[in-house]
Coordinates of C-alpha atoms in Angstrom, one line a residue:
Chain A
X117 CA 0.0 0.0 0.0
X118 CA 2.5 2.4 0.8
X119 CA 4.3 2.3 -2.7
X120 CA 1.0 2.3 -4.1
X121 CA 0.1 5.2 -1.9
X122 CA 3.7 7.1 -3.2
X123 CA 2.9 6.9 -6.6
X124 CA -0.5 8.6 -6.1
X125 CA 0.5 11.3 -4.4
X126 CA 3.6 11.8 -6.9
X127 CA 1.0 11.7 -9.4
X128 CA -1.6 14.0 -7.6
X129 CA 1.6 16.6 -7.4
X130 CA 2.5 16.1 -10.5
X131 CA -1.6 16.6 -12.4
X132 CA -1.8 19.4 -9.8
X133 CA 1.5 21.2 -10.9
X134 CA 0.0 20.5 -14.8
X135 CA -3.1 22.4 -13.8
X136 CA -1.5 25.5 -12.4
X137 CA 0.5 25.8 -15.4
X138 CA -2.4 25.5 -17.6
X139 CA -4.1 28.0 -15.9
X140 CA -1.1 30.4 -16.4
X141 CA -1.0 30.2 -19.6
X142 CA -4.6 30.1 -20.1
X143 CA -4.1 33.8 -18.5
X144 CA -1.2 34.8 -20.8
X145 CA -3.3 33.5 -23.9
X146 CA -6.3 35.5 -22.8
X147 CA -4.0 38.6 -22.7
X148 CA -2.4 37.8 -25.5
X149 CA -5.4 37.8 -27.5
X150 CA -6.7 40.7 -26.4
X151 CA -4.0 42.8 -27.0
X152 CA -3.6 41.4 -30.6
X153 CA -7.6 41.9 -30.7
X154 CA -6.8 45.8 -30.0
X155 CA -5.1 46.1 -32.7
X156 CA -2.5 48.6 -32.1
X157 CA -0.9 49.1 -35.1
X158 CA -4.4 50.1 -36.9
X159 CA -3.9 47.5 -39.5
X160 CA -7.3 46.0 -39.6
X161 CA -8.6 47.9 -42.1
X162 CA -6.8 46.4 -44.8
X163 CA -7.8 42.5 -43.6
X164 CA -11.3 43.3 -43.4
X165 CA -11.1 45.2 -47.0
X166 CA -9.0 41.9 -48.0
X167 CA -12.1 39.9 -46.6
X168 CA -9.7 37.7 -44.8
X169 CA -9.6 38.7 -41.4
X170 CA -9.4 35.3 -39.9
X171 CA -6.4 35.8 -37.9
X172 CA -8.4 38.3 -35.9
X173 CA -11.2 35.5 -35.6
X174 CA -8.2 33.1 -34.1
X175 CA -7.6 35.7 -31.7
X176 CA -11.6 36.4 -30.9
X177 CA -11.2 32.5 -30.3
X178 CA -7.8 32.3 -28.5
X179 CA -9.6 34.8 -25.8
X180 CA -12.1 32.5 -25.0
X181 CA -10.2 29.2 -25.0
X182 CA -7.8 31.4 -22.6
X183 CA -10.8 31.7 -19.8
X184 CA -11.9 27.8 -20.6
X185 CA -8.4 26.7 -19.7
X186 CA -8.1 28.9 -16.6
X187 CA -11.4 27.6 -15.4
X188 CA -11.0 24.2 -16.2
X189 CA -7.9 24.0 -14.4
X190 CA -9.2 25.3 -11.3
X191 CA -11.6 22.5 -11.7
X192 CA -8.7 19.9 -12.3
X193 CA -6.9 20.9 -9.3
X194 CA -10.2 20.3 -6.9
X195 CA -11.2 17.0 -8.9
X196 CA -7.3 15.7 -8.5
X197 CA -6.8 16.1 -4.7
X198 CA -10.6 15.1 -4.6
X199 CA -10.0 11.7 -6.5
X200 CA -13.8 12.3 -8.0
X201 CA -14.1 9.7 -11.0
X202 CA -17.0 12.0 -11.9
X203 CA -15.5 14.9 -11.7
X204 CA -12.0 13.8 -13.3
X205 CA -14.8 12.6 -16.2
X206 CA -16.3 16.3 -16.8
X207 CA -12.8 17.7 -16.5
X208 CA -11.8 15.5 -19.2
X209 CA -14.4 15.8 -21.6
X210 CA -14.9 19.5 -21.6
X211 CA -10.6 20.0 -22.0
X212 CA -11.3 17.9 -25.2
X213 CA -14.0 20.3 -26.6
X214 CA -11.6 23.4 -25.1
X215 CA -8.8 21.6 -26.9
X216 CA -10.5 21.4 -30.3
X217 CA -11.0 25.0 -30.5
X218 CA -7.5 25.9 -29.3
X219 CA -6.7 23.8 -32.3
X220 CA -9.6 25.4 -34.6
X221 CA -7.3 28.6 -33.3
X222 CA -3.9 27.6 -34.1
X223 CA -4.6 26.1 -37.1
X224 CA -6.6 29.2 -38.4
X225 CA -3.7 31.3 -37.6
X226 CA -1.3 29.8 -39.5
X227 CA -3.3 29.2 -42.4
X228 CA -4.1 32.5 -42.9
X229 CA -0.8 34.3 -42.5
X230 CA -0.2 32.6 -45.2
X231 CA -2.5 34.6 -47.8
X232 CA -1.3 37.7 -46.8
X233 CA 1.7 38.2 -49.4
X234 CA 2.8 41.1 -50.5
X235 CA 0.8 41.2 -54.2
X236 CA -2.3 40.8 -51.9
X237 CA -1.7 44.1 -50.1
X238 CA -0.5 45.7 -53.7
X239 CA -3.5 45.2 -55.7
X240 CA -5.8 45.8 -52.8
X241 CA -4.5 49.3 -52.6
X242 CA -4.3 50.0 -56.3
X243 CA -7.9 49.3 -56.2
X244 CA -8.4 51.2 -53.3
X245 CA -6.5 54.2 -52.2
X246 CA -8.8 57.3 -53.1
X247 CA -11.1 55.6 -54.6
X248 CA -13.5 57.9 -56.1
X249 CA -16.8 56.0 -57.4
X250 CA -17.9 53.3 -54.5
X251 CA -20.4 51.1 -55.4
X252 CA -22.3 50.7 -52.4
X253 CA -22.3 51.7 -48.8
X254 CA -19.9 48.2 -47.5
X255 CA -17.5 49.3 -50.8
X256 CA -17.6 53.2 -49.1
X257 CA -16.8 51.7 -45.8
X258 CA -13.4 49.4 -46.7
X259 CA -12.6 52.0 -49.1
X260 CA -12.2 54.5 -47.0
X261 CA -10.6 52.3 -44.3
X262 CA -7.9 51.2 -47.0
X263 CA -6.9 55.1 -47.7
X264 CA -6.6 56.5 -44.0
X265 CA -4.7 53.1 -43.2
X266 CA -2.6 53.9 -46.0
X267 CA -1.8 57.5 -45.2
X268 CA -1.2 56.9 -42.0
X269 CA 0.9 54.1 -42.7
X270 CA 3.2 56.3 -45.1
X271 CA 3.2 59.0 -42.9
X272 CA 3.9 57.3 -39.5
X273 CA 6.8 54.7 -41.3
X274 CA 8.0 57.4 -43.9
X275 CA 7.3 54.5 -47.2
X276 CA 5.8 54.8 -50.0
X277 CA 3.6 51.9 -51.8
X278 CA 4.1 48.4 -50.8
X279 CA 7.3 47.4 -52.8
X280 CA 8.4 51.8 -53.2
X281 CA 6.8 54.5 -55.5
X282 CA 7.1 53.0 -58.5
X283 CA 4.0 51.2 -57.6
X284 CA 1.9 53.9 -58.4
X285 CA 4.0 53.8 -62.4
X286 CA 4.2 50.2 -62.8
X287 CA 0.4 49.7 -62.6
X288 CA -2.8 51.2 -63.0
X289 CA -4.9 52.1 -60.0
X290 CA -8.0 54.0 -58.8
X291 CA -5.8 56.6 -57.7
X292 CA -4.4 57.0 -61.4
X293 CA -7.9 57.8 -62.2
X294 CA -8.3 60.9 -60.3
X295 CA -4.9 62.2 -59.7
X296 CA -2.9 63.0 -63.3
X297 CA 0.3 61.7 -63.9
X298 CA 1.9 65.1 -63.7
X299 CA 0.9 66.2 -60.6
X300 CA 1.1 63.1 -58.6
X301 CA 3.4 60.6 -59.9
X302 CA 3.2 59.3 -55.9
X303 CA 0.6 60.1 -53.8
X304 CA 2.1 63.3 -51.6
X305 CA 2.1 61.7 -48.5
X306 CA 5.4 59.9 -49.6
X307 CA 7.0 63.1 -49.4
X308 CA 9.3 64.0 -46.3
X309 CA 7.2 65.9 -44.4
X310 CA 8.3 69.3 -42.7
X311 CA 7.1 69.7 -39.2
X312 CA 3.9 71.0 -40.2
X313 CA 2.5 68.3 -42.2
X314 CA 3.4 69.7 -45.7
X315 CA 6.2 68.5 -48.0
X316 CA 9.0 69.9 -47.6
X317 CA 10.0 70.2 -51.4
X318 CA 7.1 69.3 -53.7
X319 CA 9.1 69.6 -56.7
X320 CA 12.2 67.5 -55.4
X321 CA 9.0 64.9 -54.6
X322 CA 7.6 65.1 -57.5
X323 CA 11.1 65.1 -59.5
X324 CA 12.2 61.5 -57.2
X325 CA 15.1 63.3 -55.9
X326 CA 16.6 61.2 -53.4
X327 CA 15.7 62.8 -48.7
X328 CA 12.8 64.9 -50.8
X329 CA 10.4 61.7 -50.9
X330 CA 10.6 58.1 -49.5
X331 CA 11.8 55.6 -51.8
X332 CA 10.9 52.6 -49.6
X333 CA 8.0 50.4 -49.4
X334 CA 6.0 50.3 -46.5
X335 CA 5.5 45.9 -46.8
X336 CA 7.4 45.2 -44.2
X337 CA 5.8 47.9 -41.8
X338 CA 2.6 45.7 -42.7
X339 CA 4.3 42.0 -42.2
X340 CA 6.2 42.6 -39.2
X341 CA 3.4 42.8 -36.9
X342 CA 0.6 40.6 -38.5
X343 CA 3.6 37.8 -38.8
X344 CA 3.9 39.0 -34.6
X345 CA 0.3 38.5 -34.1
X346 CA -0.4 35.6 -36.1
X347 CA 2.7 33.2 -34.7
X348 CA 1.8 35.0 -31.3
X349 CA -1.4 33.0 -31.3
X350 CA -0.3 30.0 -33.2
X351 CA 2.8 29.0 -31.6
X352 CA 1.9 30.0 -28.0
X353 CA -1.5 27.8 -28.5
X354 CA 0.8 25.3 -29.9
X355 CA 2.8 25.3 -27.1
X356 CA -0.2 25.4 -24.6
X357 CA -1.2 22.3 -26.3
X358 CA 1.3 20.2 -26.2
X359 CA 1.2 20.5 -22.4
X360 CA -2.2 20.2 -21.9
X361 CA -1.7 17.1 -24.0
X362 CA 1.0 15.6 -21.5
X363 CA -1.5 16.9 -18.5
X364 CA -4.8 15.1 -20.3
X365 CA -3.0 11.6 -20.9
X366 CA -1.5 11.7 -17.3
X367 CA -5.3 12.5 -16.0
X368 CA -6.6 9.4 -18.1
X369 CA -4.1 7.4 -16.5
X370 CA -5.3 8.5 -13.1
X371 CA -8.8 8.2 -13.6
X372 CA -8.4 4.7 -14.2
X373 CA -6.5 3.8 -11.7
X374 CA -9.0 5.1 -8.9
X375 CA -12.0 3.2 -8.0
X376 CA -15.1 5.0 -7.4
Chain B
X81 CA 30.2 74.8 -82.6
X82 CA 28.3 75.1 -79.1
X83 CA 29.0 71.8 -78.3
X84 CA 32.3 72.0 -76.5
X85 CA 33.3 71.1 -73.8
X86 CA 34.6 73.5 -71.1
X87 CA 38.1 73.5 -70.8
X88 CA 39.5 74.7 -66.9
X89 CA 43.2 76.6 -67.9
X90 CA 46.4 75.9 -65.3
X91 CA 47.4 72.8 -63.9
X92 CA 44.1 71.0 -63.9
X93 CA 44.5 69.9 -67.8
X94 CA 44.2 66.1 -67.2
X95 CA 41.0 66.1 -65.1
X96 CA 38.7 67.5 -68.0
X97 CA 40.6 64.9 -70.6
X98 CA 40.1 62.3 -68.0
X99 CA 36.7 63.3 -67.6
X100 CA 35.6 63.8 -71.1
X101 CA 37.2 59.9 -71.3
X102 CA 34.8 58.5 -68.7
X103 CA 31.7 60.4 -70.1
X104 CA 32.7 58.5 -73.3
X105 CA 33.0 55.3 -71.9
X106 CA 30.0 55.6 -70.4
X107 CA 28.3 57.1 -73.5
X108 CA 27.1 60.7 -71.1
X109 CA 28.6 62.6 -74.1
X110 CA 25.5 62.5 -76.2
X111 CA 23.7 65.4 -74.8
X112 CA 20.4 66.2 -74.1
X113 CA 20.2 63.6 -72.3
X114 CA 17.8 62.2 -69.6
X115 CA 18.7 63.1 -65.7
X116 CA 20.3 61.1 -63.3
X117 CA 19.2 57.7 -62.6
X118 CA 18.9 58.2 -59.1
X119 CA 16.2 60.0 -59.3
X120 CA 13.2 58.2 -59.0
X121 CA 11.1 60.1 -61.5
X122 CA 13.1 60.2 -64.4
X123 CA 10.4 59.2 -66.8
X124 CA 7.0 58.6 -65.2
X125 CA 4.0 57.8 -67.6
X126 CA 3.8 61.5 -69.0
X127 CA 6.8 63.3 -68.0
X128 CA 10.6 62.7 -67.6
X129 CA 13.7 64.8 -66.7
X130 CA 16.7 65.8 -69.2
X131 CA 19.7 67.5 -67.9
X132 CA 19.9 71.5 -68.0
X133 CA 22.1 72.6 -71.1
X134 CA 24.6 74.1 -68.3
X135 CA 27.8 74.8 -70.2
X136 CA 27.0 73.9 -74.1
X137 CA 25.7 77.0 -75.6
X138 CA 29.5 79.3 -74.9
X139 CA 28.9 81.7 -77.7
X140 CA 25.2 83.2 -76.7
X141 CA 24.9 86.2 -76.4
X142 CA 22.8 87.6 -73.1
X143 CA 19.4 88.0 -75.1
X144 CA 18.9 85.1 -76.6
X145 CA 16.3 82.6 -76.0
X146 CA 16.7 78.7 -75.2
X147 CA 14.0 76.6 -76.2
X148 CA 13.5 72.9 -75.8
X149 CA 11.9 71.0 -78.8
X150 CA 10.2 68.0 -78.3
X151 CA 9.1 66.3 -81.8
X152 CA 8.1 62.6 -82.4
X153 CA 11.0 61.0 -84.1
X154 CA 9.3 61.2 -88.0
X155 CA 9.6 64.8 -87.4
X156 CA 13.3 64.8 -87.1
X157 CA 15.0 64.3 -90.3
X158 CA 13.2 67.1 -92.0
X159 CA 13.1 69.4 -88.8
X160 CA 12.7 73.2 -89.8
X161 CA 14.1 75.5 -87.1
X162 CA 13.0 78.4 -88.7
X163 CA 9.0 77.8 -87.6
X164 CA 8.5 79.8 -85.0
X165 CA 7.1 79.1 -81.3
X166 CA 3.5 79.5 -80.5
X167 CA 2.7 79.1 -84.4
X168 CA -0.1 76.4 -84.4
X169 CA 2.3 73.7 -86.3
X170 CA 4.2 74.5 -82.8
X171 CA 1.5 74.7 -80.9
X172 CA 1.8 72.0 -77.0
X173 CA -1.7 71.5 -77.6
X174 CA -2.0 70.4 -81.4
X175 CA 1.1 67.7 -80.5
X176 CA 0.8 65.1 -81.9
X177 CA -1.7 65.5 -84.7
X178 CA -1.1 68.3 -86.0
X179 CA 2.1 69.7 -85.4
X180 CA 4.7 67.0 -84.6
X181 CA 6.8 69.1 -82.8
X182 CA 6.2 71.9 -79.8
X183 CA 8.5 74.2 -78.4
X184 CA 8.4 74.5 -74.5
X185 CA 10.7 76.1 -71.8
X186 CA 12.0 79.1 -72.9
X187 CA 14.5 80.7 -70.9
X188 CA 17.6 83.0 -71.3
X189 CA 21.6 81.7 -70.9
X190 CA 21.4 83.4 -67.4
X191 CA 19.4 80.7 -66.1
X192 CA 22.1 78.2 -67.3
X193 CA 25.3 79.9 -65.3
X194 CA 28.5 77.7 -66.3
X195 CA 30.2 76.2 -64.7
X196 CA 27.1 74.9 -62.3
X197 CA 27.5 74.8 -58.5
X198 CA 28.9 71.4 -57.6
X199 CA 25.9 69.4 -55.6
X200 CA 23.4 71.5 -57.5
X201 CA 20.6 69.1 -59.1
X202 CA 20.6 71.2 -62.3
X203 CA 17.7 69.4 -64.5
X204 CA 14.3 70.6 -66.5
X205 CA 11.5 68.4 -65.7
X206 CA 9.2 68.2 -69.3
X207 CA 5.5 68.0 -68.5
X208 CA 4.9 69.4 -65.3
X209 CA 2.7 72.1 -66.1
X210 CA -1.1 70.7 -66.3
X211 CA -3.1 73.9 -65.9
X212 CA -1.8 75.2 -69.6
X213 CA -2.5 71.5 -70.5
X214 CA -5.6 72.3 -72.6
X215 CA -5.7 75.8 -73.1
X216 CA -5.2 77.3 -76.6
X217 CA -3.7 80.6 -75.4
X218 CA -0.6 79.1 -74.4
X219 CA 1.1 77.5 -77.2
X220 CA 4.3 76.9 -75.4
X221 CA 2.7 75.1 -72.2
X222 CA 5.1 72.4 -70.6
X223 CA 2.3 70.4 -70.4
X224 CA 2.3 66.2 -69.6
X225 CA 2.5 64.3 -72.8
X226 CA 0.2 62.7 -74.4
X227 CA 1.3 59.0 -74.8
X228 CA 4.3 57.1 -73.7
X229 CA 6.4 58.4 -77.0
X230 CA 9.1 57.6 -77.6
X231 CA 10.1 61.4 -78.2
X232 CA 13.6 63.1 -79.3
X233 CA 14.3 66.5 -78.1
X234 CA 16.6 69.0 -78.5
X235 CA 17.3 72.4 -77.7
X236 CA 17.1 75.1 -79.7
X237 CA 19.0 79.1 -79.1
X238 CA 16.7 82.0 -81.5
X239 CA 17.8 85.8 -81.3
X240 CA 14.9 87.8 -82.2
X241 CA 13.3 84.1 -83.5
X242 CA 16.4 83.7 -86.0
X243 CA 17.7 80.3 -85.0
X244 CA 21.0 81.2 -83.8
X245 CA 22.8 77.6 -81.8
X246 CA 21.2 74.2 -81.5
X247 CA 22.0 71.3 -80.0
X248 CA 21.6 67.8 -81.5
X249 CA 18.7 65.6 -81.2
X250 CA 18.7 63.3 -78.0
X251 CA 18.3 59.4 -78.3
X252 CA 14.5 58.4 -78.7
X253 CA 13.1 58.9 -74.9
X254 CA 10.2 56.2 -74.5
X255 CA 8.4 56.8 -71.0
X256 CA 6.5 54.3 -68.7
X257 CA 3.5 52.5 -69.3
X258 CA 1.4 51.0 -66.4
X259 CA -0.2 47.6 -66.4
X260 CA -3.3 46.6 -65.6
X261 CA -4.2 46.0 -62.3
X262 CA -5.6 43.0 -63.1
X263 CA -2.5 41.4 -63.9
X264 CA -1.1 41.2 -60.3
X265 CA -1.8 37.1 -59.3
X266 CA -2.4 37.6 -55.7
X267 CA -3.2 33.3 -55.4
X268 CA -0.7 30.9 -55.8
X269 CA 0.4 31.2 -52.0
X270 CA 2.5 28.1 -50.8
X271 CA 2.0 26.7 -47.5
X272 CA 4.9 27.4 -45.4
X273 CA 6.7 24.5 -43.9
X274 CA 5.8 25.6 -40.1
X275 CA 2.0 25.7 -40.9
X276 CA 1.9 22.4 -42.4
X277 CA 3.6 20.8 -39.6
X278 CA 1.3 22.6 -36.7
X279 CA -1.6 21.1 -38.6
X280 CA -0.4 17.6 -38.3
X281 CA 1.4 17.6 -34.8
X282 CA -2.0 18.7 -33.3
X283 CA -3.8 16.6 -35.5
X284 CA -2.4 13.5 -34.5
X285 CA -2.0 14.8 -30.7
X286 CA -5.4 14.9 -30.9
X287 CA -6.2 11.7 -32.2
X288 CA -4.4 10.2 -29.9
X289 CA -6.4 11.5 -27.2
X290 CA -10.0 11.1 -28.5
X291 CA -8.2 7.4 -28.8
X292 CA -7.1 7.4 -25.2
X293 CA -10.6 9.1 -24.2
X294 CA -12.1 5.9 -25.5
X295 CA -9.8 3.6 -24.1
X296 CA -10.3 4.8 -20.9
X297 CA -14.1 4.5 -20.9
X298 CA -14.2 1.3 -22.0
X299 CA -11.8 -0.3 -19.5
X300 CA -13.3 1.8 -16.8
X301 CA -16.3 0.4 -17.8
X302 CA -15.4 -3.4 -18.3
X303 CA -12.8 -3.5 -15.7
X304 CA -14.2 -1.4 -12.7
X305 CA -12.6 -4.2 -10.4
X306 CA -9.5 -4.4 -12.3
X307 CA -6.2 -5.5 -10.6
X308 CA -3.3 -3.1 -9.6
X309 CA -6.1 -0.1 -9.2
X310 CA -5.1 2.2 -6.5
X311 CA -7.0 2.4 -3.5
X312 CA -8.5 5.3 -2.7
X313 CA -6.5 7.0 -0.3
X314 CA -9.4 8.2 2.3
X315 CA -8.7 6.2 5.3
X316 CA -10.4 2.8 5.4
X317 CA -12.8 2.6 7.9
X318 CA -11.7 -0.1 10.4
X319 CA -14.5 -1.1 12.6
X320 CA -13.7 -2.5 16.1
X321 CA -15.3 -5.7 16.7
X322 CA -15.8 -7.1 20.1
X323 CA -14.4 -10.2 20.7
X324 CA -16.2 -12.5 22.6
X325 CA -14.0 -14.5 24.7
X326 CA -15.1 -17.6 25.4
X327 CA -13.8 -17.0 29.1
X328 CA -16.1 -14.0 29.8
X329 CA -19.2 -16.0 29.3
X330 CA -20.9 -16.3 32.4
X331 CA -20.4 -19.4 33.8
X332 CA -22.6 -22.4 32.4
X333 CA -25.8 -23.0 34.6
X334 CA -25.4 -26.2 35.9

């Protein structure tokens, strides 16, 4: 009995210990999630103009599944020092269907970063930015999202286009239509900007001379944190899972071994 | 001829050789010529840049006037110089049709000091002006051109509209044309190595414990009095009995 006796409680310690750490991280994914959810680089415009904003319903998803696994571990704790069959039973079952959406989560994530390429964000911007004519009141609303993202974006990270100005020469866009070739080879806002919000040298801008305008594209402004935000949620929720996997079997384990 | 080169006197006689050496080599000899091609807009869809004629025209005198002619190349070989600007076979807003060359960007030699201030960007941008673009009263607008070209230009000295100095005609200039939109391909995305193998990891994680999840039930279920199960640890209960001793029974009625 006693060796018997040592194994449970080494195994108690050890589901316990599982639990508490699950519960942590359920915290840290919750957070996670929410900040991402915040958005703080006011790029989620341009997902929900590309009509592929999943990775902001992983997130929705990963704050949810971050309470579940905070709760359920609380639960786990009790029903482990308890030695509850029924208990251990619910506990089980409902970390499945918490585990299934982590994955629904992690999965989406992933996928979904991988659509947003750099041709994606092009084209959606030459058929965007300024556009004049919208057809209806959802077109009005991206469309208008797309542009102040965009100036903002060039203004904030001093770029131009997604791959530099010669965006705006290589290929038509809805800006083209309204802005004349002359006047606006590159939308003004590449400029460098004088402390008042003007450009400093319209001319020079205009002319491509090199400190007068900004000759580098502003993709990497965009990738850098939706990369952050998407491995943020998938990797973390990986990582979550493989634990919870380790804590799950081990409860199995236990919950056959005790008698009712 | 005004197309000499400027020659410094003293010591410093090899640098211009030296120079003029290099800007054969590298074929800058041919003047006008487009701009820099550091700068980003040296031919956008309806304008581009050519270098200022700084240093070419060394016999002007103070009033007379340089002119830039653009012309669409058919109109070079039997190029009169004697037409004047503004006429409407001159005229910005008849090109091309009509008049297959325009005359833009008059200015006087003072606003092309020799030698120019080292650093200085010193270059004419051709098309800039869209205001004149479409108006009939001026002839010699610099407005944006009308197609992607190409074009050859030249620039042309008149004293009291007598062509005086010219330079010779540039190499056809041929500007930008955009493509379609439609022609980015914004599908085709692979899937990257670290997505694929999150999707499988979990998969089969998962698997493996909807499979333990059933394994569990159904032993639990079968095997409830299995052997090796742990005991659960609450104390077991141990009841005292009393034992009756045989010696404590009264003593047999006799």
């Amino acid at each position: 009995m006693a060796k018997s006796d040592g194994i449970i409680r080494i195994l108690q310690g050890l589901l316990v210990f599982g639990n508490v750490v699950i519960g942590m991280c359920g915290i840290a994914l919750t957070a996670e999630c929410i900040f991402f959810v915040s958005d703080p680089h006011g790029l989620y415009p341009l997902l929900e103009a590309t009509e592929n904003d999943d990775i902001y319903a992983a997130a929705w998803i990963g704050i949810f599944v971050g309470f579940a696994l905070f709760a359920l571990s609380i639960l786990g704790i009790v029903a482990v020092i308890k030695s509850n069959r029924t208990l251990l039973l619910v506990y089980i079952i409902l970390m499945l269907i918490t585990y299934a959406f982590e994955m629904a989560s992690c999965i989406t994530a992933a996928t979904h970063r991988d659509f947003l390429t750099p041709n994606l964000f092009l084209k959606q911007m030459l058929e965007r930015y300024q556009k004049s004519e919208t057809d209806n009141n959802n077109d009005k609303w991206m469309t208008e999202g797309v542009t102040k993202t965009w100036d903002k974006l060039m203004l904030q990270n001093q770029c131009c286009g997604v791959r530099g100005p010669s965006d705006w020469q290589e290929y038509t866009s809805a800006f083209r239509n309204t802005h004349s070739d002359a006047d606006f080879p590159w939308p003004h806002n590449c400029c460098v900007m004088d402390a008042q919000g003007s450009p400093m040298n319209l001319d020079g801008c205009k002319l491509g001379v090199p400190g007068y305008y900004n000759s580098n594209g502003c993709y990497d402004a965009i990738s850098g944190p939706m990369n952050t935000h998407a491995w943020g949620v998938a990797w973390f929720g990986f990582a979550i899972l493989c634990w919870t996997f380790c804590v799950l079997l081990g409860t199995m384990f236990y919950w056959s071994r005790i008698e009712y | 001829h005004p197309h000499s080169r400027p020659r410094h006197p003293g010591a410093r006689t090899m640098l211009p050789l030296l120079l003029l050496l290099l800007a054969t080599a590298h074929g800058l000899d041919k003047f006008p010529a487009l701009a820099d091609l550091t700068l980003g807009g040296r031919t956008t869809a309806s304008t581009f840049v050519l270098e200022q004629p700084r240093c070419v025209f060394t016999k002007l005198q103070g009033d007379a006037v340089i002119w830039l002619v653009v012309a669409v190349p058919e109109a070079v070989p039997n190029f009169n110089n004697s037409v004047r600007p503004g006429t409407p076979e001159r005229q910005f807003q008849n090109f091309p049709g009509k008049a297959l060359a325009y005359m833009t960007l008059n200015t006087t030699i003072l606003n092309y000091p020799c030698p120019k201030n080292p650093g200085d960007i010193t270059v004419l941008r051709v098309g800039s002006e869209t205001s004149c673009a479409k108006d009939e009263k001026r002839p010699t607008c610099n407005g944006p051109l009308p197609g992607p070209g190409p074009y050859q230009v030249k620039f042309l000295a008149l004293n009291n509209s007598e062509p005086v100095a010219e330079t010779a005609w540039s190499d056809p200039i041929t500007l930008r044309t955009a493509q379609p939109l439609s022609s980015i391909r914004v599908m085709g995305s692979g899937r990257s190595a670290g997505m694929i193998a999150l999707t499988s990891i979990l998969s089969i994680l998962f698997a493996i414990l909807l499979a333990g999840l059933v394994a569990m039930l159904v032993c639990g279920l079968d095997g409830s009095s299995g052997s090796s199960t742990f005991n659960k640890p609450e104390a077991v209960t141990v009841r005292r009995y009393n034992t009756h001793h045989v010696y404590d029974q009264p003593a047999a009625r006799l």
